Amino acid sequence: MLDLVQRRKREGKDTIMLCAGQPSTGAPLPAIEAVTQVLNDDALGYTEVVGDAQLRQIIADWHSKTYGVDTEAHSVVITTGSSGGFVNAFLACLDAGDTVALPNPGYPAYRNILESLGGNIVTMETDASTRFQPTADHLEELRKSGEDIKAVMVTSPGNPTGTIIDPAELERIAAWCDANGAWLISDEDYHGMSFGRPEATARQFSKNAVVVGTLSKYYSMTGWRVGWLILPDALLEPVENLQASLALCAPAVSQVAARGAFTDAARETLDGYVEDYRSVREVLLEELPKIGLDTFADPDGGLYLWVDVSKYTQDSEAWCHELVDKIGVAFAPGIDFDPTGGNTWVRLSLCSTPELAREACARLDDYLN
C-alpha cells in the first residue's frame, strides 16, 4: 500500500491517506521545551534499564489519578515504544509453545511477534454482537474446547475497530484470567482518545494484569519511541533482565520529552487533537452511509473506523490497491487485521482533516456509484 502511495507521489499525484495509524500532528510544545532545556547541559547517556526515575514516578502518579488505582513507580518500566513493551511482556509471561488468546480482528503485530517467539495462538472471534471486543464467554468456550490458555490480550480502544470494552466485561475477563492462571495483557495505547464512552484500565480489576502504554497515539509522539509497562511484582525482575539484553534502555532524550508530555499544558493541546479526530469521525459517519457503506463498528474512541465493504468487494487488499491507483484514496485492507474474515472489511484512520475526509468520500462516491 505504501509503495503505491510513494509511486503516486513521485508521479506528482495526490493521495488522501486514511490508512495509517499515525497522528499527523507533532509532539506538544512542553515536550519539545523539556528536550531543549537539557540538550546543552546534560550528557544524555544511558538511563536506568527500567527507565528514568522521574518519568516512572510521573506515569505512576498519572495512572493512579486517572483510574483511581494505587500505582507505584517501581511497577513502571519504560520501553522502546509499546512494541518493545509487547516483546518484553510476551517473553516474560510465556514459554515457547504456550497458548495466547488474541482478539480477532486485532492488531497484526501481536500475532507476528508471538509467532516469531514460538507462541501458539487461538482467537476470540468478535463481531457486532460483542461490539468487536472479546468477552469472558469467549475464554470459557476456549477452555471447554481444551485450550490451556496462558495469556489473554485485550485492546481498548480497539485497533482496527475503535470500540471500547465495557468496564464490567473487562472485570469479568480479569477475574477469568486470575481464576485460570492466565496473564491478562491490556493494550491501553489509545487511552485518552475516547469520544465519550468510559475507559477502564485492567489494573482496576487485577493486580496481576500487565498494562501496555505508549507516547505514540494520544501523545502524538510516534517517532520518539517511548512506551511503558505497568507490571505485577512477579514480572519486574524478568522484564528488567530482558530490557537489559534487548534494548538496554529507551532513548534518554525521548524520556526527557515524555516528562513534558505529561504536563497539564501538553494535555490541553492533546485533548484538542482528540477533538480533531472526533471531527473526522463525524464526517465519515455522515458521508459513508450515503455511499452505501452503512455497516461499521461503533467507533467509541482511538483512531479508527472498521467498515464493512462486502457490497463492493470480496478482496479487501485488491480493492484498497485499486482505490489508491484509480482515485488516490488509501484505506488499510481488513485482511491485515482479520486473516479469516477481513476480505470484506477495511480500516479507515481518523488521522486526517474533515475536509480531506469529505473529499475522500466524494471521490469514492464518484468511483463506486
mmCIF file of C-alpha atoms in Angstrom:
data_model
loop_
_atom_site.group_PDB
_atom_site.id
_atom_site.type_symbol
_atom_site.label_atom_id
_atom_site.label_comp_id
_atom_site.label_asym_id
_atom_site.label_seq_id
_atom_site.Cartn_x
_atom_site.Cartn_y
_atom_site.Cartn_z
ATOM 1 C CA MET A 1 0.000 0.000 0.000
ATOM 2 C CA LEU A 2 2.685 2.500 0.985
ATOM 3 C CA ASP A 3 4.682 1.601 -2.130
ATOM 4 C CA LEU A 4 1.698 2.597 -4.264
ATOM 5 C CA VAL A 5 1.321 5.855 -2.375
ATOM 6 C CA GLN A 6 5.018 6.667 -2.814
ATOM 7 C CA ARG A 7 4.813 5.882 -6.517
ATOM 8 C CA ARG A 8 1.902 8.283 -6.930
ATOM 9 C CA LYS A 9 3.860 10.917 -5.034
ATOM 10 C CA ARG A 10 6.808 10.527 -7.421
ATOM 11 C CA GLU A 11 4.392 10.917 -10.315
ATOM 12 C CA GLY A 12 3.037 14.145 -8.844
ATOM 13 C CA LYS A 13 -0.343 12.645 -7.926
ATOM 14 C CA ASP A 14 -2.005 13.340 -4.614
ATOM 15 C CA THR A 15 -3.280 10.643 -2.253
ATOM 16 C CA ILE A 16 -5.653 11.106 0.661
ATOM 17 C CA MET A 17 -4.188 8.952 3.407
ATOM 18 C CA LEU A 18 -6.836 7.283 5.542
ATOM 19 C CA CYS A 19 -4.780 4.148 6.097
ATOM 20 C CA ALA A 20 -2.087 4.975 8.644
ATOM 21 C CA GLY A 21 -2.493 4.927 12.420
ATOM 22 C CA GLN A 22 -0.035 7.773 12.830
ATOM 23 C CA PRO A 23 -1.146 11.179 14.082
ATOM 24 C CA SER A 24 -0.286 13.914 11.596
ATOM 25 C CA THR A 25 0.282 16.322 14.474
ATOM 26 C CA GLY A 26 3.602 16.810 16.225
ATOM 27 C CA ALA A 27 4.724 16.492 19.814
ATOM 28 C CA PRO A 28 3.165 19.015 22.211
ATOM 29 C CA LEU A 29 5.292 22.091 22.869
ATOM 30 C CA PRO A 30 6.100 21.236 26.525
ATOM 31 C CA ALA A 31 7.734 18.008 25.331
ATOM 32 C CA ILE A 32 9.937 19.931 22.897
ATOM 33 C CA GLU A 33 10.797 22.532 25.524
ATOM 34 C CA ALA A 34 11.793 19.830 28.001
ATOM 35 C CA VAL A 35 14.302 18.474 25.490
ATOM 36 C CA THR A 36 15.640 21.919 24.584
ATOM 37 C CA GLN A 37 16.440 22.616 28.224
ATOM 38 C CA VAL A 38 18.682 19.568 28.594
ATOM 39 C CA LEU A 39 20.466 19.416 25.238
ATOM 40 C CA ASN A 40 23.235 21.806 26.224
ATOM 41 C CA ASP A 41 23.801 20.765 29.822
ATOM 42 C CA ASP A 42 23.084 17.042 30.001
ATOM 43 C CA ALA A 43 25.208 14.241 28.589
ATOM 44 C CA LEU A 44 22.053 12.191 27.919
ATOM 45 C CA GLY A 45 23.736 8.859 28.468
ATOM 46 C CA TYR A 46 22.019 5.621 29.342
ATOM 47 C CA THR A 47 19.205 5.849 31.844
ATOM 48 C CA GLU A 48 18.444 3.095 34.296
ATOM 49 C CA VAL A 49 17.444 -0.079 32.483
ATOM 50 C CA VAL A 50 13.862 0.274 33.716
ATOM 51 C CA GLY A 51 13.758 3.939 32.753
ATOM 52 C CA ASP A 52 14.250 7.432 34.095
ATOM 53 C CA ALA A 53 13.145 7.522 37.730
ATOM 54 C CA GLN A 54 11.373 10.857 37.383
ATOM 55 C CA LEU A 55 9.388 9.693 34.355
ATOM 56 C CA ARG A 56 8.395 6.445 36.060
ATOM 57 C CA GLN A 57 7.047 8.429 39.011
ATOM 58 C CA ILE A 58 5.170 10.775 36.675
ATOM 59 C CA ILE A 59 3.494 7.852 34.901
ATOM 60 C CA ALA A 60 2.649 6.133 38.186
ATOM 61 C CA ASP A 61 1.086 9.326 39.555
ATOM 62 C CA TRP A 62 -0.863 9.908 36.339
ATOM 63 C CA HIS A 63 -2.150 6.332 36.273
ATOM 64 C CA SER A 64 -3.206 6.492 39.922
ATOM 65 C CA LYS A 65 -5.024 9.795 39.463
ATOM 66 C CA THR A 66 -6.682 8.885 36.161
ATOM 67 C CA TYR A 67 -8.051 5.492 37.163
ATOM 68 C CA GLY A 68 -8.262 5.655 40.947
ATOM 69 C CA VAL A 69 -5.809 2.806 41.468
ATOM 70 C CA ASP A 70 -2.673 2.622 43.600
ATOM 71 C CA THR A 71 0.153 2.513 41.055
ATOM 72 C CA GLU A 72 3.716 2.714 42.361
ATOM 73 C CA ALA A 73 6.726 3.896 40.389
ATOM 74 C CA HIS A 74 8.621 0.645 40.933
ATOM 75 C CA SER A 75 5.965 -1.186 38.867
ATOM 76 C CA VAL A 76 6.564 1.030 35.801
ATOM 77 C CA VAL A 77 9.158 0.075 33.177
ATOM 78 C CA ILE A 78 9.907 2.452 30.296
ATOM 79 C CA THR A 79 10.206 0.666 26.943
ATOM 80 C CA THR A 80 11.103 1.465 23.346
ATOM 81 C CA GLY A 81 7.541 2.210 22.347
ATOM 82 C CA SER A 82 4.736 -0.189 23.078
ATOM 83 C CA SER A 83 6.336 -2.535 20.535
ATOM 84 C CA GLY A 84 9.244 -3.049 22.910
ATOM 85 C CA GLY A 85 6.722 -3.474 25.686
ATOM 86 C CA PHE A 86 4.907 -6.266 23.866
ATOM 87 C CA VAL A 87 8.139 -8.173 23.255
ATOM 88 C CA ASN A 88 9.196 -7.843 26.893
ATOM 89 C CA ALA A 89 5.757 -8.797 28.191
ATOM 90 C CA PHE A 90 5.360 -11.819 25.924
ATOM 91 C CA LEU A 91 8.836 -13.116 26.754
ATOM 92 C CA ALA A 92 8.344 -12.602 30.488
ATOM 93 C CA CYS A 93 4.888 -14.184 30.624
ATOM 94 C CA LEU A 94 5.265 -17.085 28.210
ATOM 95 C CA ASP A 95 7.382 -20.051 27.212
ATOM 96 C CA ALA A 96 7.653 -21.314 23.641
ATOM 97 C CA GLY A 97 4.538 -23.287 22.798
ATOM 98 C CA ASP A 98 2.307 -21.535 25.335
ATOM 99 C CA THR A 99 -1.172 -20.604 24.143
ATOM 100 C CA VAL A 100 -2.278 -16.980 23.897
ATOM 101 C CA ALA A 101 -5.837 -15.812 23.190
ATOM 102 C CA LEU A 102 -5.955 -12.856 20.795
ATOM 103 C CA PRO A 103 -8.975 -10.811 19.710
ATOM 104 C CA ASN A 104 -9.924 -11.132 16.049
ATOM 105 C CA PRO A 105 -9.946 -8.717 14.305
ATOM 106 C CA GLY A 106 -6.895 -7.287 16.018
ATOM 107 C CA TYR A 107 -3.528 -5.588 15.724
ATOM 108 C CA PRO A 108 -1.368 -7.797 13.460
ATOM 109 C CA ALA A 109 1.849 -7.177 15.413
ATOM 110 C CA TYR A 110 0.552 -9.316 18.293
ATOM 111 C CA ARG A 111 0.332 -12.323 16.016
ATOM 112 C CA ASN A 112 3.609 -11.587 14.256
ATOM 113 C CA ILE A 113 5.598 -11.178 17.482
ATOM 114 C CA LEU A 114 4.065 -14.229 19.124
ATOM 115 C CA GLU A 115 4.673 -16.425 16.086
ATOM 116 C CA SER A 116 8.319 -15.322 15.981
ATOM 117 C CA LEU A 117 8.642 -16.275 19.669
ATOM 118 C CA GLY A 118 7.085 -19.697 19.182
ATOM 119 C CA GLY A 119 3.726 -18.927 20.735
ATOM 120 C CA ASN A 120 0.557 -20.871 19.998
ATOM 121 C CA ILE A 121 -2.289 -18.526 19.027
ATOM 122 C CA VAL A 122 -6.016 -19.036 19.458
ATOM 123 C CA THR A 123 -8.531 -16.343 18.575
ATOM 124 C CA MET A 124 -11.529 -14.809 20.259
ATOM 125 C CA GLU A 125 -13.812 -14.193 17.280
ATOM 126 C CA THR A 126 -15.586 -10.876 17.830
ATOM 127 C CA ASP A 127 -18.356 -9.199 15.864
ATOM 128 C CA ALA A 128 -21.103 -6.622 16.250
ATOM 129 C CA SER A 129 -22.840 -8.764 18.876
ATOM 130 C CA THR A 130 -19.884 -8.204 21.234
ATOM 131 C CA ARG A 131 -19.120 -4.723 19.899
ATOM 132 C CA PHE A 132 -15.970 -6.215 18.368
ATOM 133 C CA GLN A 133 -14.468 -6.783 21.812
ATOM 134 C CA PRO A 134 -13.640 -10.129 23.470
ATOM 135 C CA THR A 135 -15.654 -11.446 26.390
ATOM 136 C CA ALA A 136 -15.126 -13.851 29.256
ATOM 137 C CA ASP A 137 -17.537 -16.162 27.429
ATOM 138 C CA HIS A 138 -15.030 -16.413 24.569
ATOM 139 C CA LEU A 139 -12.393 -17.539 27.034
ATOM 140 C CA GLU A 140 -14.633 -20.048 28.728
ATOM 141 C CA GLU A 141 -15.557 -21.575 25.360
ATOM 142 C CA LEU A 142 -11.870 -21.928 24.511
ATOM 143 C CA ARG A 143 -11.172 -23.526 27.892
ATOM 144 C CA LYS A 144 -14.002 -26.003 27.444
ATOM 145 C CA SER A 145 -12.653 -26.901 23.998
ATOM 146 C CA GLY A 146 -9.394 -27.994 25.647
ATOM 147 C CA GLU A 147 -7.222 -24.914 25.213
ATOM 148 C CA ASP A 148 -4.759 -24.283 28.056
ATOM 149 C CA ILE A 149 -4.570 -20.507 27.830
ATOM 150 C CA LYS A 150 -1.528 -18.872 29.439
ATOM 151 C CA ALA A 151 -2.186 -15.259 28.408
ATOM 152 C CA VAL A 152 -5.063 -13.145 27.125
ATOM 153 C CA MET A 153 -4.681 -9.993 25.028
ATOM 154 C CA VAL A 154 -7.222 -7.171 25.099
ATOM 155 C CA THR A 155 -7.082 -3.834 23.269
ATOM 156 C CA SER A 156 -9.299 -0.898 24.131
ATOM 157 C CA PRO A 157 -9.941 1.341 22.283
ATOM 158 C CA GLY A 158 -9.515 -1.309 19.636
ATOM 159 C CA ASN A 159 -7.311 -1.490 16.586
ATOM 160 C CA PRO A 160 -8.802 -1.754 13.956
ATOM 161 C CA THR A 161 -12.283 -1.377 15.407
ATOM 162 C CA GLY A 162 -12.206 1.763 17.566
ATOM 163 C CA THR A 163 -14.521 0.130 20.108
ATOM 164 C CA ILE A 164 -14.047 0.406 23.881
ATOM 165 C CA ILE A 165 -14.551 -2.629 26.081
ATOM 166 C CA ASP A 166 -17.243 -2.291 28.715
ATOM 167 C CA PRO A 167 -15.592 -1.965 32.160
ATOM 168 C CA ALA A 168 -17.836 -4.696 33.561
ATOM 169 C CA GLU A 169 -16.714 -7.076 30.805
ATOM 170 C CA LEU A 170 -13.074 -6.211 31.395
ATOM 171 C CA GLU A 171 -13.630 -7.056 35.058
ATOM 172 C CA ARG A 172 -15.092 -10.439 34.052
ATOM 173 C CA ILE A 173 -12.107 -11.149 31.797
ATOM 174 C CA ALA A 174 -9.680 -10.192 34.576
ATOM 175 C CA ALA A 175 -11.498 -12.487 37.001
ATOM 176 C CA TRP A 176 -11.400 -15.343 34.471
ATOM 177 C CA CYS A 177 -7.649 -14.863 33.993
ATOM 178 C CA ASP A 178 -6.985 -14.845 37.736
ATOM 179 C CA ALA A 179 -9.131 -17.939 38.249
ATOM 180 C CA ASN A 180 -7.464 -19.838 35.407
ATOM 181 C CA GLY A 181 -3.833 -18.841 35.941
ATOM 182 C CA ALA A 182 -3.567 -16.748 32.770
ATOM 183 C CA TRP A 183 -1.807 -13.422 32.383
ATOM 184 C CA LEU A 184 -4.028 -10.548 31.244
ATOM 185 C CA ILE A 185 -2.109 -8.206 28.934
ATOM 186 C CA SER A 186 -4.027 -4.986 28.290
ATOM 187 C CA ASP A 187 -3.012 -2.792 25.362
ATOM 188 C CA GLU A 188 -4.047 0.682 26.507
ATOM 189 C CA ASP A 189 -2.141 2.565 23.813
ATOM 190 C CA TYR A 190 -5.228 4.512 22.724
ATOM 191 C CA HIS A 191 -6.400 5.571 26.175
ATOM 192 C CA GLY A 192 -7.225 9.257 26.395
ATOM 193 C CA MET A 193 -8.894 9.121 22.978
ATOM 194 C CA SER A 194 -12.454 8.270 23.991
ATOM 195 C CA PHE A 195 -15.367 10.081 22.374
ATOM 196 C CA GLY A 196 -17.491 9.738 25.491
ATOM 197 C CA ARG A 197 -17.534 6.083 26.497
ATOM 198 C CA PRO A 198 -15.756 5.343 29.832
ATOM 199 C CA GLU A 199 -12.275 3.810 29.718
ATOM 200 C CA ALA A 200 -11.034 1.382 32.347
ATOM 201 C CA THR A 201 -7.566 0.039 32.986
ATOM 202 C CA ALA A 202 -7.114 -3.671 33.600
ATOM 203 C CA ARG A 203 -5.256 -2.781 36.802
ATOM 204 C CA GLN A 204 -8.558 -1.656 38.304
ATOM 205 C CA PHE A 205 -9.642 -5.289 38.333
ATOM 206 C CA SER A 206 -6.459 -7.308 38.819
ATOM 207 C CA LYS A 207 -3.047 -6.598 40.298
ATOM 208 C CA ASN A 208 -1.794 -9.444 38.089
ATOM 209 C CA ALA A 209 -2.646 -7.555 34.895
ATOM 210 C CA VAL A 210 0.059 -6.214 32.589
ATOM 211 C CA VAL A 211 -0.694 -2.765 31.143
ATOM 212 C CA VAL A 212 0.984 -1.534 27.958
ATOM 213 C CA GLY A 213 1.087 2.188 27.115
ATOM 214 C CA THR A 214 2.775 4.475 24.611
ATOM 215 C CA LEU A 215 3.512 8.077 23.647
ATOM 216 C CA SER A 216 2.672 7.310 20.017
ATOM 217 C CA LYS A 217 -1.105 7.781 19.887
ATOM 218 C CA TYR A 218 -2.778 10.227 22.297
ATOM 219 C CA TYR A 219 0.559 11.959 22.902
ATOM 220 C CA SER A 220 1.265 12.266 19.148
ATOM 221 C CA MET A 221 4.940 11.267 19.523
ATOM 222 C CA THR A 222 5.348 8.231 17.258
ATOM 223 C CA GLY A 223 8.992 8.685 16.318
ATOM 224 C CA TRP A 224 10.204 9.315 19.857
ATOM 225 C CA ARG A 225 9.800 5.600 20.654
ATOM 226 C CA VAL A 226 8.743 5.679 24.278
ATOM 227 C CA GLY A 227 6.238 3.315 25.851
ATOM 228 C CA TRP A 228 5.747 1.754 29.250
ATOM 229 C CA LEU A 229 4.680 -1.359 31.061
ATOM 230 C CA ILE A 230 2.886 -1.419 34.399
ATOM 231 C CA LEU A 231 3.708 -4.800 35.873
ATOM 232 C CA PRO A 232 2.836 -7.108 38.745
ATOM 233 C CA ASP A 233 5.738 -7.712 41.115
ATOM 234 C CA ALA A 234 6.357 -11.231 39.785
ATOM 235 C CA LEU A 235 7.318 -9.851 36.361
ATOM 236 C CA LEU A 236 9.542 -6.946 37.403
ATOM 237 C CA GLU A 237 12.835 -8.829 37.537
ATOM 238 C CA PRO A 238 12.252 -10.864 34.332
ATOM 239 C CA VAL A 239 11.322 -7.731 32.382
ATOM 240 C CA GLU A 240 14.307 -5.787 33.723
ATOM 241 C CA ASN A 241 16.624 -8.606 32.651
ATOM 242 C CA LEU A 242 15.026 -8.750 29.204
ATOM 243 C CA GLN A 243 15.224 -4.987 28.772
ATOM 244 C CA ALA A 244 18.901 -5.021 29.740
ATOM 245 C CA SER A 245 19.639 -7.533 26.990
ATOM 246 C CA LEU A 246 17.285 -6.360 24.236
ATOM 247 C CA ALA A 247 17.348 -2.558 24.439
ATOM 248 C CA LEU A 248 19.410 -1.538 27.485
ATOM 249 C CA CYS A 249 17.073 1.434 27.878
ATOM 250 C CA ALA A 250 14.601 3.554 25.955
ATOM 251 C CA PRO A 251 16.131 6.657 24.281
ATOM 252 C CA ALA A 252 17.202 9.070 27.011
ATOM 253 C CA VAL A 253 16.249 12.234 25.133
ATOM 254 C CA SER A 254 12.800 10.819 24.425
ATOM 255 C CA GLN A 255 12.281 10.061 28.093
ATOM 256 C CA VAL A 256 13.016 13.711 28.847
ATOM 257 C CA ALA A 257 10.431 14.725 26.243
ATOM 258 C CA ALA A 258 7.944 12.352 27.830
ATOM 259 C CA ARG A 259 8.131 14.272 31.096
ATOM 260 C CA GLY A 260 6.899 17.351 29.257
ATOM 261 C CA ALA A 261 4.142 15.390 27.531
ATOM 262 C CA PHE A 262 2.524 14.580 30.877
ATOM 263 C CA THR A 263 2.079 18.235 31.890
ATOM 264 C CA ASP A 264 -1.294 19.984 32.032
ATOM 265 C CA ALA A 265 -0.210 22.358 29.268
ATOM 266 C CA ALA A 266 0.563 19.441 26.972
ATOM 267 C CA ARG A 267 -2.759 17.767 27.743
ATOM 268 C CA GLU A 268 -4.635 20.891 26.732
ATOM 269 C CA THR A 269 -3.049 20.614 23.285
ATOM 270 C CA LEU A 270 -3.506 16.849 23.094
ATOM 271 C CA ASP A 271 -7.173 17.000 24.065
ATOM 272 C CA GLY A 272 -7.588 19.414 21.171
ATOM 273 C CA TYR A 273 -6.137 16.777 18.855
ATOM 274 C CA VAL A 274 -8.741 14.296 20.112
ATOM 275 C CA GLU A 275 -11.461 16.770 19.163
ATOM 276 C CA ASP A 276 -9.923 16.951 15.689
ATOM 277 C CA TYR A 277 -10.170 13.158 15.402
ATOM 278 C CA ARG A 278 -13.766 13.391 16.568
ATOM 279 C CA SER A 279 -14.486 15.870 13.761
ATOM 280 C CA VAL A 280 -13.098 13.486 11.137
ATOM 281 C CA ARG A 281 -15.122 10.674 12.696
ATOM 282 C CA GLU A 282 -18.319 12.707 12.399
ATOM 283 C CA VAL A 283 -17.681 13.430 8.720
ATOM 284 C CA LEU A 284 -17.105 9.750 7.955
ATOM 285 C CA LEU A 285 -20.183 8.664 9.913
ATOM 286 C CA GLU A 286 -22.212 11.189 7.940
ATOM 287 C CA GLU A 287 -20.809 10.558 4.468
ATOM 288 C CA LEU A 288 -20.113 6.813 4.288
ATOM 289 C CA PRO A 289 -23.773 5.710 4.555
ATOM 290 C CA LYS A 290 -24.577 7.952 1.575
ATOM 291 C CA ILE A 291 -22.203 5.776 -0.465
ATOM 292 C CA GLY A 292 -23.787 2.572 0.769
ATOM 293 C CA LEU A 293 -21.154 1.870 3.432
ATOM 294 C CA ASP A 294 -23.513 1.826 6.381
ATOM 295 C CA THR A 295 -22.225 -1.139 8.392
ATOM 296 C CA PHE A 296 -19.302 -0.456 10.708
ATOM 297 C CA ALA A 297 -18.123 -0.951 14.254
ATOM 298 C CA ASP A 298 -19.404 1.771 16.567
ATOM 299 C CA PRO A 299 -16.288 3.958 16.906
ATOM 300 C CA ASP A 300 -16.055 4.808 20.607
ATOM 301 C CA GLY A 301 -12.508 6.146 20.524
ATOM 302 C CA GLY A 302 -8.998 5.666 19.236
ATOM 303 C CA LEU A 303 -8.026 6.429 15.676
ATOM 304 C CA TYR A 304 -10.050 4.058 13.502
ATOM 305 C CA LEU A 305 -13.296 3.162 11.812
ATOM 306 C CA TRP A 306 -13.848 -0.506 10.847
ATOM 307 C CA VAL A 307 -16.088 -0.613 7.768
ATOM 308 C CA ASP A 308 -17.890 -3.477 6.018
ATOM 309 C CA VAL A 309 -17.272 -3.189 2.245
ATOM 310 C CA SER A 310 -18.811 -6.515 1.224
ATOM 311 C CA LYS A 311 -21.216 -4.616 -1.040
ATOM 312 C CA TYR A 312 -18.272 -3.736 -3.261
ATOM 313 C CA THR A 313 -15.597 -6.406 -2.834
ATOM 314 C CA GLN A 314 -14.663 -9.822 -1.519
ATOM 315 C CA ASP A 315 -10.941 -8.966 -1.684
ATOM 316 C CA SER A 316 -10.119 -6.004 0.531
ATOM 317 C CA GLU A 317 -6.422 -5.956 -0.352
ATOM 318 C CA ALA A 318 -7.006 -5.792 -4.101
ATOM 319 C CA TRP A 319 -9.799 -3.260 -3.620
ATOM 320 C CA CYS A 320 -7.632 -0.957 -1.499
ATOM 321 C CA HIS A 321 -4.862 -1.087 -4.097
ATOM 322 C CA GLU A 322 -7.425 -0.281 -6.775
ATOM 323 C CA LEU A 323 -8.679 2.770 -4.881
ATOM 324 C CA VAL A 324 -5.177 4.157 -4.456
ATOM 325 C CA ASP A 325 -4.419 3.633 -8.131
ATOM 326 C CA LYS A 326 -7.705 4.928 -9.522
ATOM 327 C CA ILE A 327 -8.814 7.741 -7.212
ATOM 328 C CA GLY A 328 -5.939 8.425 -4.830
ATOM 329 C CA VAL A 329 -7.681 7.317 -1.633
ATOM 330 C CA ALA A 330 -5.806 4.973 0.715
ATOM 331 C CA PHE A 331 -7.536 2.650 3.199
ATOM 332 C CA ALA A 332 -5.987 -0.244 5.123
ATOM 333 C CA PRO A 333 -7.239 -3.656 3.902
ATOM 334 C CA GLY A 334 -9.119 -5.621 6.522
ATOM 335 C CA ILE A 335 -7.239 -8.821 5.757
ATOM 336 C CA ASP A 336 -4.264 -7.310 7.613
ATOM 337 C CA PHE A 337 -6.276 -7.354 10.853
ATOM 338 C CA ASP A 338 -8.510 -10.390 10.355
ATOM 339 C CA PRO A 339 -6.874 -13.242 8.405
ATOM 340 C CA THR A 340 -10.142 -15.174 8.170
ATOM 341 C CA GLY A 341 -12.892 -12.614 7.587
ATOM 342 C CA GLY A 342 -11.100 -9.398 6.723
ATOM 343 C CA ASN A 343 -11.530 -9.656 2.965
ATOM 344 C CA THR A 344 -14.782 -7.736 3.222
ATOM 345 C CA TRP A 345 -13.643 -5.042 5.665
ATOM 346 C CA VAL A 346 -11.354 -2.007 5.607
ATOM 347 C CA ARG A 347 -9.884 0.174 8.330
ATOM 348 C CA LEU A 348 -10.130 3.942 7.975
ATOM 349 C CA SER A 349 -7.893 6.239 10.001
ATOM 350 C CA LEU A 350 -9.098 9.418 11.676
ATOM 351 C CA CYS A 351 -5.618 10.957 11.327
ATOM 352 C CA SER A 352 -6.733 13.461 8.708
ATOM 353 C CA THR A 353 -8.866 16.587 8.450
ATOM 354 C CA PRO A 354 -12.633 16.902 7.993
ATOM 355 C CA GLU A 355 -12.035 18.477 4.585
ATOM 356 C CA LEU A 356 -9.855 15.614 3.341
ATOM 357 C CA ALA A 357 -12.216 13.019 4.791
ATOM 358 C CA ARG A 358 -15.118 14.615 2.946
ATOM 359 C CA GLU A 359 -13.102 14.763 -0.285
ATOM 360 C CA ALA A 360 -12.148 11.090 0.078
ATOM 361 C CA CYS A 361 -15.813 10.157 0.423
ATOM 362 C CA ALA A 362 -16.711 12.273 -2.611
ATOM 363 C CA ARG A 363 -14.064 10.535 -4.719
ATOM 364 C CA LEU A 364 -15.242 7.155 -3.505
ATOM 365 C CA ASP A 365 -18.860 8.002 -4.288
ATOM 366 C CA ASP A 366 -17.990 9.126 -7.812
ATOM 367 C CA TYR A 367 -15.968 5.976 -8.441
ATOM 368 C CA LEU A 368 -18.400 3.444 -6.999
ATOM 369 C CA ASN A 369 -21.756 4.959 -7.839
#
